Amino acid sequence: MSKLKVDQISKATGASPAIFTLPAADGTVNQHLKTDGSGQLGWATPVTNKPAFHVYLTATQSIPNATYTKIQLETAILDTASGFNLTASGTNPYAYTVSVAGTYLIQTSLSIDNMDSSEFARLTVYKNGARDYTADVSQYADGTNDTIHIGKCFMMYLAVDDYIELWVYHNEGASQNITGVRNFLSGFKIL
């Protein structure tokens, strides 16, 4: 078997053929060649939509009537930057703290039972401890003992050390329990 050993590659056509200099060392797994625009080739790692997270509620949580209540999201399917505090202790409990600034695509979801006509539930994201009105979504019940499923998908800019939390409000008249994977907060940084 023959081998071709070169340090440079030259384009065969054109008035002044471009000369590309190959990198001296191998790249790592999944890297690709990139150019600096001046003929020097190097290795680059593909950019991904990270950090990313998806957390949800597994325990049953009681939500008082007519009070904004933080959802205690305690189970992570994905948390690439370890930014979500899944406990009631420490800094920013049940919140995602940003480690990489940028625009994030955020998705929220809530499922709440036993809602009657003229009763509603509101799901909202708090940013740095304050309600972010662009992240609000509400829905009224259609009938008696109705289950309300609501969610929202939106973008928001987050700086390093910003944190977001998922909160719920309802006016059913009595405390309501929520539980399960339909109560979640997820997001990822957009490239």
Coordinates of N, CA, C and O in Angstrom, one line a residue:
M1 N 0.9 -1.2 0.0 CA 0.0 0.0 0.0 C 0.9 1.2 0.0 O 1.9 1.3 0.7
S2 N 0.6 2.2 -0.8 CA 1.3 3.4 -0.9 C 0.8 4.5 0.0 O -0.4 4.5 0.3
K3 N 1.7 5.4 0.4 CA 1.3 6.5 1.2 C 1.7 7.8 0.5 O 2.8 7.9 -0.1
L4 N 0.9 8.8 0.7 CA 1.2 10.2 0.2 C 1.4 11.0 1.4 O 0.5 11.2 2.2
K5 N 2.6 11.6 1.5 CA 2.9 12.4 2.7 C 3.1 13.9 2.2 O 4.0 14.1 1.4
V6 N 2.3 14.8 2.7 CA 2.4 16.2 2.3 C 2.2 17.1 3.5 O 1.5 16.7 4.4
D7 N 2.8 18.3 3.4 CA 2.5 19.3 4.5 C 1.6 20.4 3.9 O 1.0 21.1 4.7
Q8 N 1.5 20.5 2.6 CA 0.7 21.5 2.0 C -0.1 20.9 0.8 O 0.4 19.9 0.2
I9 N -1.2 21.5 0.5 CA -2.0 21.1 -0.7 C -2.2 22.4 -1.5 O -2.5 23.4 -1.0
S10 N -2.0 22.3 -2.8 CA -2.2 23.4 -3.7 C -3.4 23.2 -4.6 O -3.5 22.1 -5.2
K11 N -4.2 24.2 -4.8 CA -5.3 24.1 -5.8 C -4.7 24.1 -7.2 O -3.9 24.9 -7.5
A12 N -5.2 23.2 -8.0 CA -4.7 23.1 -9.4 C -5.1 24.1 -10.4 O -4.4 24.3 -11.4
T13 N -6.2 24.8 -10.2 CA -6.7 25.8 -11.1 C -6.6 27.2 -10.5 O -6.6 27.4 -9.3
G14 N -6.7 28.2 -11.4 CA -6.8 29.6 -11.0 C -5.5 30.3 -11.3 O -4.4 29.7 -11.5
A15 N -5.6 31.6 -11.3 CA -4.4 32.4 -11.7 C -3.3 32.3 -10.6 O -2.1 32.2 -10.9
S16 N -3.7 32.4 -9.4 CA -2.7 32.2 -8.3 C -3.2 31.1 -7.4 O -4.0 31.4 -6.5
P17 N -2.9 29.9 -7.6 CA -3.4 28.8 -6.9 C -3.2 28.9 -5.3 O -2.2 29.4 -4.9
A18 N -4.3 28.7 -4.6 CA -4.2 28.7 -3.1 C -3.4 27.6 -2.6 O -3.5 26.5 -3.1
I19 N -2.6 27.8 -1.6 CA -1.8 26.8 -0.9 C -2.4 26.7 0.5 O -2.4 27.6 1.2
F20 N -2.8 25.4 0.8 CA -3.3 25.2 2.2 C -2.3 24.4 2.9 O -1.8 23.3 2.5
T21 N -1.9 24.8 4.1 CA -1.0 24.2 5.0 C -1.7 23.3 6.0 O -2.6 23.8 6.7
L22 N -1.4 22.0 6.0 CA -2.1 21.1 6.9 C -1.6 21.3 8.4 O -0.4 21.6 8.6
P23 N -2.4 21.0 9.4 CA -2.0 21.1 10.7 C -1.0 20.0 11.0 O -1.0 18.9 10.4
A24 N -0.1 20.3 12.0 CA 1.0 19.4 12.3 C 0.5 18.1 13.1 O 1.0 17.0 12.9
A25 N -0.5 18.3 13.9 CA -1.0 17.2 14.8 C -2.4 16.8 14.4 O -3.1 17.5 13.6
D26 N -2.7 15.6 14.8 CA -4.1 15.1 14.6 C -5.1 15.9 15.4 O -4.7 16.4 16.5
G27 N -6.3 15.9 15.0 CA -7.4 16.5 15.8 C -7.9 15.5 16.7 O -7.3 14.4 16.9
T28 N -9.0 15.8 17.5 CA -9.6 14.8 18.4 C -10.9 14.3 17.7 O -11.3 14.8 16.7
V29 N -11.5 13.4 18.4 CA -12.7 12.8 17.8 C -13.8 13.9 17.5 O -14.0 14.8 18.3
N30 N -14.4 13.8 16.4 CA -15.5 14.6 15.9 C -15.1 16.0 15.5 O -15.9 16.9 15.2
Q31 N -13.8 16.3 15.5 CA -13.3 17.7 15.1 C -13.3 17.7 13.5 O -13.3 16.6 12.9
H32 N -13.3 18.9 12.9 CA -13.2 19.0 11.5 C -12.1 20.1 11.2 O -11.8 20.9 12.0
L33 N -11.7 20.0 9.9 CA -10.7 21.0 9.4 C -11.4 22.4 9.2 O -12.5 22.4 8.7
K34 N -10.7 23.4 9.5 CA -11.2 24.8 9.3 C -10.0 25.6 8.7 O -8.9 25.3 8.9
T35 N -10.3 26.7 8.0 CA -9.3 27.5 7.5 C -9.3 28.9 8.2 O -10.4 29.3 8.7
D36 N -8.2 29.5 8.2 CA -8.1 30.8 8.8 C -8.3 31.9 7.8 O -8.2 33.1 8.0
G37 N -8.5 31.5 6.5 CA -8.7 32.4 5.4 C -7.4 32.9 4.7 O -7.4 33.6 3.7
S38 N -6.3 32.4 5.3 CA -5.0 32.7 4.7 C -4.2 31.5 4.4 O -3.0 31.5 4.3
G39 N -4.9 30.3 4.3 CA -4.2 29.1 3.9 C -3.8 28.2 5.0 O -3.4 27.1 4.7
Q40 N -3.9 28.6 6.2 CA -3.6 27.8 7.3 C -4.8 26.9 7.7 O -5.9 27.5 8.1
L41 N -4.7 25.6 7.7 CA -5.8 24.7 8.2 C -5.5 24.3 9.6 O -4.4 24.1 10.0
G42 N -6.6 24.2 10.4 CA -6.5 23.8 11.8 C -7.7 22.9 12.1 O -8.6 22.8 11.3
W43 N -7.8 22.5 13.4 CA -8.9 21.6 13.8 C -9.9 22.5 14.6 O -9.5 23.4 15.3
A44 N -11.1 22.2 14.5 CA -12.2 22.9 15.2 C -13.2 21.9 15.7 O -13.5 20.9 15.1
T45 N -13.8 22.2 16.8 CA -14.9 21.4 17.4 C -16.2 22.0 17.0 O -16.4 23.2 17.1
P46 N -17.1 21.2 16.5 CA -18.4 21.7 16.1 C -19.1 22.4 17.3 O -19.0 22.0 18.4
V47 N -19.8 23.5 17.0 CA -20.6 24.3 18.0 C -21.9 23.6 18.2 O -22.6 23.2 17.2
T48 N -22.4 23.5 19.4 CA -23.6 22.9 19.7 C -24.5 23.8 20.5 O -24.1 24.8 21.0
N49 N -25.8 23.5 20.6 CA -26.8 24.3 21.4 C -26.6 23.9 22.8 O -27.4 23.2 23.4
K50 N -25.6 24.4 23.5 CA -25.3 24.1 24.9 C -25.0 25.5 25.6 O -24.5 26.3 24.9
P51 N -25.3 25.6 26.8 CA -25.8 24.6 27.7 C -27.3 24.3 27.4 O -28.0 25.1 26.8
A52 N -27.7 23.1 27.9 CA -29.1 22.7 27.7 C -29.6 22.0 29.0 O -28.8 21.4 29.7
F53 N -30.9 22.1 29.3 CA -31.5 21.5 30.5 C -32.9 21.1 30.2 O -33.6 21.7 29.4
H54 N -33.4 20.1 30.9 CA -34.8 19.7 31.0 C -35.0 19.1 32.3 O -34.5 18.0 32.7
V55 N -35.9 19.8 33.1 CA -36.2 19.3 34.5 C -37.7 19.2 34.7 O -38.4 20.0 34.1
Y56 N -38.1 18.3 35.6 CA -39.5 18.2 35.8 C -39.8 17.8 37.2 O -38.9 17.5 38.0
L57 N -41.1 17.8 37.6 CA -41.6 17.5 38.9 C -42.0 16.0 39.0 O -42.8 15.6 38.2
T58 N -41.4 15.3 40.0 CA -41.8 13.9 40.1 C -42.7 13.7 41.4 O -43.6 13.0 41.4
A59 N -42.3 14.5 42.5 CA -43.1 14.4 43.7 C -44.4 15.2 43.5 O -44.6 16.0 42.6
T60 N -45.4 14.9 44.4 CA -46.6 15.7 44.4 C -46.4 17.0 45.2 O -45.9 17.0 46.3
Q61 N -46.8 18.1 44.6 CA -46.6 19.4 45.2 C -48.0 20.1 45.3 O -48.8 20.2 44.4
S62 N -48.3 20.6 46.5 CA -49.6 21.3 46.8 C -49.4 22.8 46.4 O -48.4 23.4 46.9
I63 N -50.3 23.3 45.6 CA -50.2 24.7 45.1 C -51.4 25.4 45.8 O -52.6 25.2 45.5
P64 N -51.1 26.4 46.7 CA -52.2 27.1 47.4 C -53.0 27.9 46.4 O -52.5 28.3 45.3
N65 N -54.2 28.3 46.8 CA -55.1 29.1 46.0 C -54.6 30.5 46.0 O -54.2 31.1 47.0
A66 N -54.7 31.2 44.8 CA -54.5 32.6 44.6 C -53.1 33.1 45.2 O -53.0 34.2 45.7
T67 N -52.1 32.3 45.0 CA -50.8 32.6 45.4 C -49.8 32.1 44.4 O -49.8 31.0 44.0
Y68 N -48.8 33.0 44.0 CA -47.8 32.5 43.1 C -46.9 31.6 43.9 O -46.4 31.9 45.0
T69 N -46.6 30.4 43.4 CA -45.9 29.3 44.0 C -44.8 28.8 43.1 O -45.2 28.4 42.0
K70 N -43.6 28.7 43.6 CA -42.5 28.1 42.8 C -42.7 26.6 42.7 O -42.9 25.9 43.7
I71 N -42.6 26.0 41.4 CA -42.7 24.6 41.2 C -41.3 24.0 41.6 O -40.3 24.5 41.1
Q72 N -41.4 23.0 42.4 CA -40.2 22.4 43.0 C -39.7 21.3 42.0 O -39.8 20.1 42.3
L73 N -39.1 21.7 40.9 CA -38.6 20.8 39.9 C -37.3 20.1 40.4 O -36.3 20.7 40.6
E74 N -37.5 18.8 40.7 CA -36.4 18.1 41.4 C -35.8 16.9 40.6 O -34.9 16.2 41.1
T75 N -36.1 16.8 39.3 CA -35.6 15.7 38.6 C -35.1 16.2 37.2 O -35.9 16.9 36.5
A76 N -33.9 15.9 36.9 CA -33.3 16.3 35.6 C -33.2 15.2 34.6 O -32.7 14.1 35.0
I77 N -33.7 15.4 33.4 CA -33.4 14.5 32.3 C -32.1 14.9 31.7 O -31.3 14.0 31.2
L78 N -31.8 16.2 31.6 CA -30.7 16.7 31.0 C -30.3 18.0 31.7 O -31.1 18.8 32.0
D79 N -29.0 18.2 31.9 CA -28.4 19.4 32.5 C -26.9 19.4 32.2 O -26.1 19.1 33.0
T80 N -26.6 19.9 31.0 CA -25.2 19.8 30.5 C -24.2 20.6 31.2 O -23.0 20.3 31.2
A81 N -24.7 21.7 31.8 CA -23.8 22.6 32.6 C -23.9 22.5 34.1 O -23.3 23.3 34.8
S82 N -24.7 21.5 34.5 CA -24.9 21.3 36.0 C -25.4 22.6 36.6 O -25.0 23.0 37.7
G83 N -26.3 23.3 35.9 CA -26.8 24.7 36.3 C -28.0 24.6 37.1 O -28.4 25.7 37.7
F84 N -28.7 23.5 37.2 CA -30.0 23.5 37.8 C -29.9 23.0 39.3 O -29.3 21.9 39.5
N85 N -30.4 23.8 40.2 CA -30.4 23.3 41.6 C -31.7 22.6 41.9 O -32.7 23.2 41.9
L86 N -31.6 21.3 42.0 CA -32.8 20.4 42.1 C -33.2 20.2 43.6 O -34.0 19.3 43.9
T87 N -32.7 21.1 44.5 CA -33.1 21.0 45.9 C -33.6 22.3 46.5 O -33.5 23.3 45.8
A88 N -34.1 22.2 47.7 CA -34.6 23.4 48.4 C -33.5 24.1 49.1 O -33.8 25.2 49.7
S89 N -32.3 23.6 49.1 CA -31.2 24.3 49.8 C -30.2 24.9 48.8 O -30.3 24.8 47.6
G90 N -29.3 25.7 49.4 CA -28.3 26.3 48.5 C -28.8 27.6 47.9 O -29.8 28.1 48.1
T91 N -28.0 28.1 46.9 CA -28.3 29.3 46.2 C -29.3 29.0 45.1 O -29.2 28.0 44.4
N92 N -30.3 29.8 45.0 CA -31.4 29.7 44.0 C -32.0 28.3 44.0 O -31.8 27.6 43.0
P93 N -32.7 27.9 45.0 CA -33.3 26.5 45.0 C -34.3 26.4 43.9 O -35.0 27.3 43.5
Y94 N -34.3 25.2 43.3 CA -35.2 24.8 42.2 C -35.2 25.9 41.0 O -36.2 26.3 40.5
A95 N -33.9 26.3 40.7 CA -33.7 27.3 39.7 C -32.5 26.9 38.8 O -31.6 26.2 39.2
Y96 N -32.6 27.4 37.6 CA -31.4 27.2 36.7 C -30.6 28.5 36.7 O -31.1 29.6 36.4
T97 N -29.3 28.4 37.0 CA -28.4 29.5 37.0 C -27.5 29.4 35.7 O -26.9 28.4 35.4
V98 N -27.4 30.5 35.0 CA -26.8 30.5 33.7 C -25.2 30.6 33.9 O -24.8 31.5 34.6
S99 N -24.5 29.8 33.1 CA -23.1 29.9 33.1 C -22.5 30.4 31.8 O -21.4 30.8 31.7
V100 N -23.3 30.4 30.7 CA -22.9 31.0 29.4 C -24.0 31.9 29.0 O -25.2 31.6 28.8
A101 N -23.6 33.2 28.8 CA -24.6 34.2 28.4 C -25.0 34.0 26.9 O -24.3 33.5 26.1
G102 N -26.3 34.4 26.6 CA -26.8 34.3 25.3 C -28.3 34.3 25.3 O -29.0 34.4 26.3
T103 N -28.8 34.1 24.1 CA -30.3 33.9 23.9 C -30.6 32.4 24.0 O -30.0 31.6 23.4
Y104 N -31.6 32.2 24.9 CA -32.0 30.8 25.2 C -33.4 30.6 24.7 O -34.3 31.5 24.8
L105 N -33.7 29.4 24.1 CA -35.0 28.9 23.8 C -35.5 28.2 25.1 O -34.9 27.2 25.5
I106 N -36.6 28.7 25.6 CA -37.2 28.2 26.9 C -38.6 27.6 26.6 O -39.4 28.1 25.8
Q107 N -38.8 26.4 27.2 CA -40.2 25.8 27.1 C -40.7 25.5 28.5 O -39.9 25.0 29.3
T108 N -42.0 25.8 28.7 CA -42.6 25.5 30.0 C -43.8 24.7 29.8 O -44.5 24.7 28.8
S109 N -44.2 23.9 30.9 CA -45.5 23.1 30.8 C -46.0 22.9 32.2 O -45.3 22.8 33.2
L110 N -47.4 22.9 32.3 CA -48.1 22.7 33.5 C -49.3 21.9 33.3 O -50.0 22.1 32.3
S111 N -49.6 21.0 34.2 CA -50.9 20.2 34.2 C -51.5 20.3 35.6 O -50.8 19.9 36.5
I112 N -52.7 20.8 35.7 CA -53.4 21.0 37.0 C -54.8 20.5 36.8 O -55.5 20.9 35.9
D113 N -55.3 19.7 37.8 CA -56.6 19.1 37.7 C -57.6 19.9 38.5 O -57.3 20.8 39.3
N114 N -58.9 19.4 38.4 CA -60.0 19.9 39.3 C -60.3 21.3 39.1 O -60.7 22.0 40.1
M115 N -60.2 21.8 37.9 CA -60.5 23.2 37.6 C -61.9 23.3 37.0 O -62.3 22.5 36.2
D116 N -62.7 24.3 37.5 CA -64.1 24.5 37.0 C -64.2 25.7 36.1 O -63.2 26.6 36.1
S117 N -65.3 25.9 35.4 CA -65.5 27.1 34.6 C -65.3 28.3 35.3 O -65.6 28.4 36.5
S118 N -64.7 29.3 34.7 CA -64.3 30.6 35.2 C -63.0 30.6 36.1 O -62.6 31.6 36.6
E119 N -62.5 29.4 36.3 CA -61.2 29.2 37.0 C -60.1 29.1 36.0 O -60.3 28.6 34.9
F120 N -58.9 29.6 36.5 CA -57.8 29.6 35.5 C -56.5 29.3 36.3 O -56.4 29.3 37.5
A121 N -55.5 28.9 35.5 CA -54.2 28.7 36.0 C -53.2 29.5 35.1 O -53.5 29.7 34.0
R122 N -52.2 30.0 35.8 CA -51.2 30.8 35.1 C -49.8 30.2 35.4 O -49.5 29.9 36.5
L123 N -49.0 30.1 34.3 CA -47.7 29.5 34.4 C -46.7 30.7 34.0 O -47.0 31.3 33.0
T124 N -45.7 30.9 34.8 CA -44.8 32.0 34.5 C -43.4 31.6 34.9 O -43.1 30.8 35.8
V125 N -42.4 32.3 34.2 CA -41.0 32.1 34.5 C -40.6 33.4 35.3 O -41.0 34.5 34.9
Y126 N -39.9 33.2 36.4 CA -39.3 34.3 37.1 C -37.8 34.3 36.7 O -37.2 33.3 36.7
K127 N -37.4 35.6 36.5 CA -36.0 35.8 36.1 C -35.4 36.6 37.2 O -35.8 37.7 37.5
N128 N -34.3 36.1 37.9 CA -33.6 36.8 39.0 C -34.6 37.2 40.1 O -34.5 38.3 40.7
G129 N -35.6 36.3 40.4 CA -36.5 36.5 41.5 C -37.7 37.4 41.2 O -38.5 37.7 42.0
A130 N -37.8 37.8 39.9 CA -39.0 38.7 39.5 C -39.7 38.1 38.4 O -39.1 37.5 37.5
R131 N -41.0 38.2 38.4 CA -41.9 37.7 37.3 C -41.5 38.3 36.0 O -41.5 39.5 35.8
D132 N -41.3 37.5 35.0 CA -41.0 38.0 33.6 C -42.3 37.9 32.8 O -42.7 36.8 32.5
Y133 N -42.9 39.0 32.5 CA -44.2 39.0 31.9 C -44.3 38.5 30.5 O -45.3 38.0 30.0
T134 N -43.1 38.5 29.8 CA -43.1 37.9 28.5 C -43.2 36.3 28.6 O -43.5 35.7 27.6
A135 N -43.0 35.8 29.7 CA -43.0 34.3 29.9 C -44.3 33.8 30.5 O -44.5 32.6 30.8
D136 N -45.3 34.7 30.7 CA -46.6 34.3 31.2 C -47.5 33.6 30.2 O -47.5 33.9 29.0
V137 N -48.3 32.6 30.7 CA -49.3 32.0 29.9 C -50.4 31.5 30.8 O -50.2 31.0 31.9
S138 N -51.7 31.8 30.5 CA -52.8 31.5 31.3 C -53.8 30.7 30.5 O -53.9 30.8 29.3
Q139 N -54.7 29.9 31.2 CA -55.8 29.2 30.5 C -56.9 29.0 31.5 O -56.7 28.7 32.6
Y140 N -58.1 29.2 31.0 CA -59.4 29.0 31.8 C -59.8 27.6 31.5 O -59.7 27.0 30.5
A141 N -60.5 27.0 32.6 CA -61.1 25.7 32.5 C -62.3 25.7 31.6 O -63.0 26.8 31.5
D142 N -62.6 24.6 30.9 CA -63.7 24.5 30.0 C -65.0 24.1 30.7 O -66.1 24.3 30.2
G143 N -64.9 23.3 31.7 CA -66.1 22.8 32.4 C -65.8 22.4 33.8 O -65.0 23.1 34.5
T144 N -66.5 21.4 34.3 CA -66.4 21.0 35.7 C -65.3 19.9 35.8 O -65.2 19.0 35.0
N145 N -64.5 20.1 36.9 CA -63.4 19.1 37.2 C -62.5 18.9 35.9 O -62.1 17.8 35.6
D146 N -62.2 20.0 35.3 CA -61.4 20.0 34.1 C -59.9 20.0 34.4 O -59.5 20.5 35.5
T147 N -59.1 19.3 33.6 CA -57.6 19.4 33.7 C -57.1 20.4 32.7 O -57.5 20.4 31.5
I148 N -56.3 21.3 33.2 CA -55.8 22.4 32.4 C -54.3 22.0 32.0 O -53.5 21.7 32.9
H149 N -54.0 21.9 30.8 CA -52.6 21.7 30.3 C -52.2 23.0 29.6 O -52.8 23.4 28.6
I150 N -51.2 23.6 30.1 CA -50.7 24.8 29.4 C -49.2 24.8 29.3 O -48.5 24.1 30.1
G151 N -48.7 25.5 28.3 CA -47.3 25.6 28.1 C -46.9 26.8 27.2 O -47.8 27.4 26.6
K152 N -45.7 27.1 27.2 CA -45.2 28.2 26.3 C -43.8 27.9 25.9 O -43.0 27.3 26.6
C153 N -43.5 28.4 24.7 CA -42.2 28.3 24.1 C -41.8 29.7 23.7 O -42.5 30.4 23.0
F154 N -40.6 30.2 24.2 CA -40.2 31.6 23.9 C -38.7 31.7 24.0 O -38.0 30.8 24.5
M155 N -38.2 32.8 23.6 CA -36.8 33.1 23.7 C -36.6 34.2 24.7 O -37.4 35.1 24.8
M156 N -35.4 34.1 25.4 CA -35.1 35.2 26.3 C -33.6 35.3 26.4 O -32.9 34.3 26.3
Y157 N -33.1 36.5 26.6 CA -31.6 36.7 26.8 C -31.3 36.5 28.3 O -32.0 37.0 29.2
L158 N -30.3 35.7 28.5 CA -29.8 35.4 29.9 C -28.3 35.7 30.0 O -27.5 35.2 29.2
A159 N -27.9 36.5 31.0 CA -26.5 36.8 31.2 C -26.0 35.8 32.2 O -26.7 35.1 32.9
V160 N -24.7 35.8 32.3 CA -24.0 34.9 33.3 C -24.5 35.2 34.7 O -24.6 36.4 35.1
D161 N -24.9 34.2 35.5 CA -25.4 34.3 36.8 C -26.9 34.7 36.9 O -27.4 34.8 38.0
D162 N -27.5 35.0 35.8 CA -29.0 35.1 35.8 C -29.6 33.8 36.2 O -28.9 32.7 35.9
Y163 N -30.7 33.7 36.8 CA -31.4 32.5 37.1 C -32.9 32.5 36.8 O -33.5 33.6 36.9
I164 N -33.4 31.4 36.4 CA -34.8 31.3 36.1 C -35.5 30.2 36.9 O -34.9 29.2 37.2
E165 N -36.8 30.4 37.2 CA -37.6 29.5 38.0 C -39.0 29.4 37.4 O -39.4 30.4 36.7
L166 N -39.7 28.3 37.6 CA -41.0 28.1 37.1 C -42.0 28.3 38.2 O -41.9 27.6 39.3
W167 N -43.0 29.2 38.0 CA -44.0 29.5 39.1 C -45.4 29.3 38.5 O -45.6 29.3 37.3
V168 N -46.3 29.0 39.4 CA -47.7 28.7 39.0 C -48.7 29.5 39.9 O -48.3 29.7 41.1
Y169 N -49.8 29.9 39.4 CA -50.9 30.6 40.1 C -52.2 30.0 39.6 O -52.4 29.6 38.5
H170 N -53.2 29.8 40.6 CA -54.5 29.4 40.2 C -55.5 30.0 41.1 O -55.2 30.5 42.2
N171 N -56.8 30.0 40.7 CA -57.9 30.6 41.5 C -59.0 29.6 41.7 O -60.2 29.9 41.7
E172 N -58.6 28.3 41.9 CA -59.6 27.2 42.0 C -60.4 27.4 43.3 O -61.6 26.9 43.4
G173 N -59.9 28.0 44.4 CA -60.6 28.2 45.6 C -59.9 27.4 46.7 O -60.1 27.7 47.9
A174 N -59.3 26.3 46.4 CA -58.6 25.5 47.4 C -57.2 25.0 46.8 O -57.0 25.2 45.6
S175 N -56.4 24.6 47.7 CA -55.1 24.1 47.2 C -55.3 22.9 46.2 O -56.2 22.1 46.4
Q176 N -54.4 22.9 45.2 CA -54.5 21.8 44.2 C -53.1 21.2 44.1 O -52.1 21.8 44.3
N177 N -53.1 19.9 43.9 CA -51.9 19.1 43.8 C -51.5 19.0 42.3 O -52.3 18.8 41.4
I178 N -50.1 19.1 42.1 CA -49.6 18.9 40.8 C -48.5 17.8 40.9 O -47.9 17.7 41.9
T179 N -48.3 17.1 39.9 CA -47.2 16.1 39.9 C -47.0 15.6 38.4 O -47.8 15.8 37.6
G180 N -45.8 15.1 38.2 CA -45.6 14.4 36.9 C -44.8 15.2 35.9 O -44.5 16.4 36.0
V181 N -44.4 14.4 34.9 CA -43.5 14.9 33.8 C -44.1 16.0 33.0 O -43.4 16.7 32.2
R182 N -45.4 16.2 33.1 CA -46.1 17.3 32.3 C -45.8 18.7 32.9 O -46.2 19.7 32.4
N183 N -45.2 18.7 34.1 CA -44.8 20.0 34.8 C -43.3 20.1 34.6 O -42.5 19.5 35.4
F184 N -42.9 20.9 33.7 CA -41.4 21.0 33.4 C -41.0 22.3 32.9 O -41.7 23.2 32.5
L185 N -39.6 22.5 33.0 CA -38.9 23.7 32.5 C -37.8 23.2 31.7 O -37.0 22.3 32.2
S186 N -37.6 23.6 30.4 CA -36.4 23.2 29.7 C -35.9 24.3 28.8 O -36.6 25.3 28.6
G187 N -34.7 24.2 28.4 CA -34.1 25.3 27.6 C -32.7 24.9 27.1 O -32.1 24.0 27.5
F188 N -32.3 25.7 26.1 CA -30.9 25.6 25.6 C -30.5 26.9 25.0 O -31.3 27.7 24.5
K189 N -29.2 27.1 25.0 CA -28.7 28.3 24.4 C -28.7 28.2 22.9 O -28.2 27.2 22.4
I190 N -29.2 29.2 22.2 CA -29.2 29.2 20.7 C -27.8 29.6 20.2 O -27.2 30.5 20.7
L191 N -27.4 28.9 19.1 CA -26.1 29.2 18.5 C -26.0 30.7 18.1 O -27.0 31.3 17.7

